[in-house]
Short mmCIF file of C-alpha atoms in Angstrom, two decimals:
data_model
loop_
_atom_site.label_atom_id
_atom_site.label_comp_id
_atom_site.label_asym_id
_atom_site.label_seq_id
_atom_site.Cartn_x
_atom_site.Cartn_y
_atom_site.Cartn_z
CA PRO A 1241 109.54 87.04 111.73
CA SER A 1242 106.19 88.14 110.37
CA SER A 1243 104.14 90.79 112.08
CA SER A 1244 101.55 88.13 112.96
CA GLY A 1245 104.27 86.23 114.84
CA ASN A 1246 104.99 89.35 116.83
CA SER A 1247 101.34 89.91 117.69
CA GLU A 1248 100.98 86.27 118.74
CA ARG A 1249 104.07 86.71 120.91
CA ASP A 1250 102.54 89.91 122.33
CA ALA A 1251 99.28 88.11 123.11
CA TYR A 1252 101.20 85.25 124.77
CA THR A 1253 103.39 87.64 126.77
CA ALA A 1254 100.36 89.62 127.94
CA ALA A 1255 98.58 86.45 129.07
CA PHE A 1256 101.71 85.14 130.77
CA ASN A 1257 102.19 88.46 132.59
CA LEU A 1258 98.64 88.17 133.93
CA THR A 1259 99.60 84.71 135.19
CA LYS A 1260 102.69 86.10 136.94
CA SER A 1261 100.50 88.82 138.50
CA LYS A 1262 98.25 86.04 139.87
CA ARG A 1263 95.29 87.40 137.87
CA PHE A 1264 94.31 83.84 137.02
CA THR A 1265 90.81 84.44 135.66
CA ASP A 1266 92.07 87.26 133.43
CA ALA A 1267 95.00 85.09 132.29
CA ILE A 1268 92.66 82.23 131.37
CA ALA A 1269 90.58 84.63 129.27
CA ALA A 1270 93.72 86.01 127.60
CA PHE A 1271 95.14 82.56 126.76
CA ASP A 1272 91.72 81.43 125.48
CA GLN A 1273 91.51 84.48 123.24
CA MET A 1274 95.05 83.91 122.00
CA LEU A 1275 94.14 80.33 121.03
CA VAL A 1276 91.06 81.56 119.16
CA THR A 1277 93.09 84.18 117.28
CA TYR A 1278 96.13 81.91 116.65
CA PRO A 1279 94.73 78.34 116.79
CA ASN A 1280 97.89 76.77 115.33
CA GLY A 1281 100.33 79.38 116.53
CA GLU A 1282 103.89 79.03 117.63
CA PHE A 1283 102.86 79.45 121.28
CA SER A 1284 99.69 77.31 121.27
CA GLY A 1285 101.28 74.39 123.12
CA ASN A 1286 102.60 76.69 125.84
CA ALA A 1287 99.23 78.42 126.09
CA TYR A 1288 97.50 75.08 126.70
CA TYR A 1289 100.11 74.20 129.32
CA TRP A 1290 99.55 77.44 131.21
CA LEU A 1291 95.78 77.03 130.94
CA GLY A 1292 96.19 73.67 132.64
CA GLU A 1293 98.22 75.28 135.43
CA LEU A 1294 95.79 78.18 135.78
CA TYR A 1295 92.75 75.91 136.09
CA LEU A 1296 94.57 74.07 138.90
CA ALA A 1297 95.47 77.36 140.62
CA LEU A 1298 91.90 78.66 140.85
CA PRO A 1299 90.45 78.84 144.39
CA ASP A 1300 88.01 76.14 143.24
CA PRO A 1301 90.21 74.18 140.78
CA ALA A 1302 88.61 73.30 137.45
CA LEU A 1303 90.15 69.82 137.29
CA GLU A 1304 88.42 68.67 134.11
CA LYS A 1305 89.42 71.83 132.22
CA SER A 1306 92.96 71.41 133.54
CA ARG A 1307 92.98 67.78 132.34
CA GLN A 1308 91.77 68.86 128.89
CA SER A 1309 94.42 71.57 128.62
CA PHE A 1310 97.33 69.33 129.63
CA SER A 1311 95.97 66.62 127.30
CA GLN A 1312 96.14 69.09 124.41
CA VAL A 1313 99.87 69.58 125.05
CA VAL A 1314 100.54 65.83 125.31
CA ASN A 1315 98.42 64.84 122.30
CA LYS A 1316 98.92 67.74 119.87
CA TYR A 1317 102.36 69.16 120.73
CA PRO A 1318 104.69 66.18 121.31
CA THR A 1319 107.81 68.28 120.66
CA ASN A 1320 106.79 71.13 122.97
CA PRO A 1321 109.37 71.90 125.69
CA LYS A 1322 106.55 71.59 128.28
CA ILE A 1323 105.67 68.01 127.27
CA SER A 1324 107.30 66.32 130.27
CA ASP A 1325 105.71 68.81 132.68
CA ALA A 1326 102.29 68.42 131.04
CA THR A 1327 102.56 64.62 131.26
CA TYR A 1328 103.45 64.86 134.96
CA LYS A 1329 100.60 67.29 135.60
CA LEU A 1330 98.15 64.88 133.95
CA GLY A 1331 99.18 62.35 136.56
CA VAL A 1332 98.50 64.88 139.31
CA VAL A 1333 95.15 65.91 137.84
CA TYR A 1334 93.97 62.33 137.38
CA HIS A 1335 94.87 61.63 141.02
CA ARG A 1336 92.90 64.68 142.13
CA LEU A 1337 89.98 63.51 139.94
CA GLY A 1338 90.08 60.20 141.83
CA ASP A 1339 91.48 58.02 139.02
CA ARG A 1340 94.53 56.50 140.71
CA ALA A 1341 95.22 54.00 137.90
CA LYS A 1342 95.29 56.72 135.22
CA ALA A 1343 97.41 58.91 137.51
CA MET A 1344 99.99 56.12 137.87
CA GLU A 1345 99.94 55.56 134.10
CA TYR A 1346 100.98 59.18 133.45
CA LEU A 1347 103.44 59.31 136.35
CA THR A 1348 105.12 56.17 135.02
CA ARG A 1349 105.06 57.48 131.45
CA VAL A 1350 106.85 60.72 132.31
CA GLN A 1351 109.60 58.74 134.07
CA SER A 1352 110.10 56.34 131.15
CA GLN A 1353 109.74 58.84 128.27
CA TYR A 1354 111.52 61.82 129.87
CA PRO A 1355 114.12 60.36 132.26
CA GLY A 1356 116.36 62.83 134.02
CA THR A 1357 113.90 65.72 133.71
CA ALA A 1358 112.62 67.65 136.70
CA ALA A 1359 109.14 66.35 135.82
CA ALA A 1360 110.38 62.74 135.97
CA LYS A 1361 111.84 63.33 139.44
CA LEU A 1362 108.59 64.91 140.62
CA ALA A 1363 106.61 62.02 139.09
CA GLN A 1364 108.81 59.49 140.90
CA SER A 1365 108.15 61.16 144.28
CA TYR A 1366 104.44 61.59 143.61
CA ALA A 1367 104.06 57.97 142.47
CA ALA A 1368 105.89 56.75 145.58
CA GLU A 1369 103.31 58.58 147.73
CA LEU A 1370 100.45 56.93 145.83
CA ARG A 1371 101.80 53.40 146.25
#
């Protein structure tokens, strides 16, 4: 691995540790900086996923920023391990934004494209509550 890979990993780890410490605003800044420094890095998809989660976790959730972050994972990183979770979370975010039809679209998509995953099971339960 190149030294740049290690520093990207270090930046990702530092941002993730801020997340685990519930320092959400600091974590958002750290992930944002990581994406500026390593725009096409190995951990970019994961960084966008965690940004989506962090924006939802804020005391006053930034739903649109969360939607944009999860959309980045779904649209730009289709092989990312977080793809099923990001697709599910888009369903949740669209519901919270008041777009029930779009929420159902994503909840259905995660069940059909990623059957058997934890995200698909969550999507099935969430969709059942919306019906």
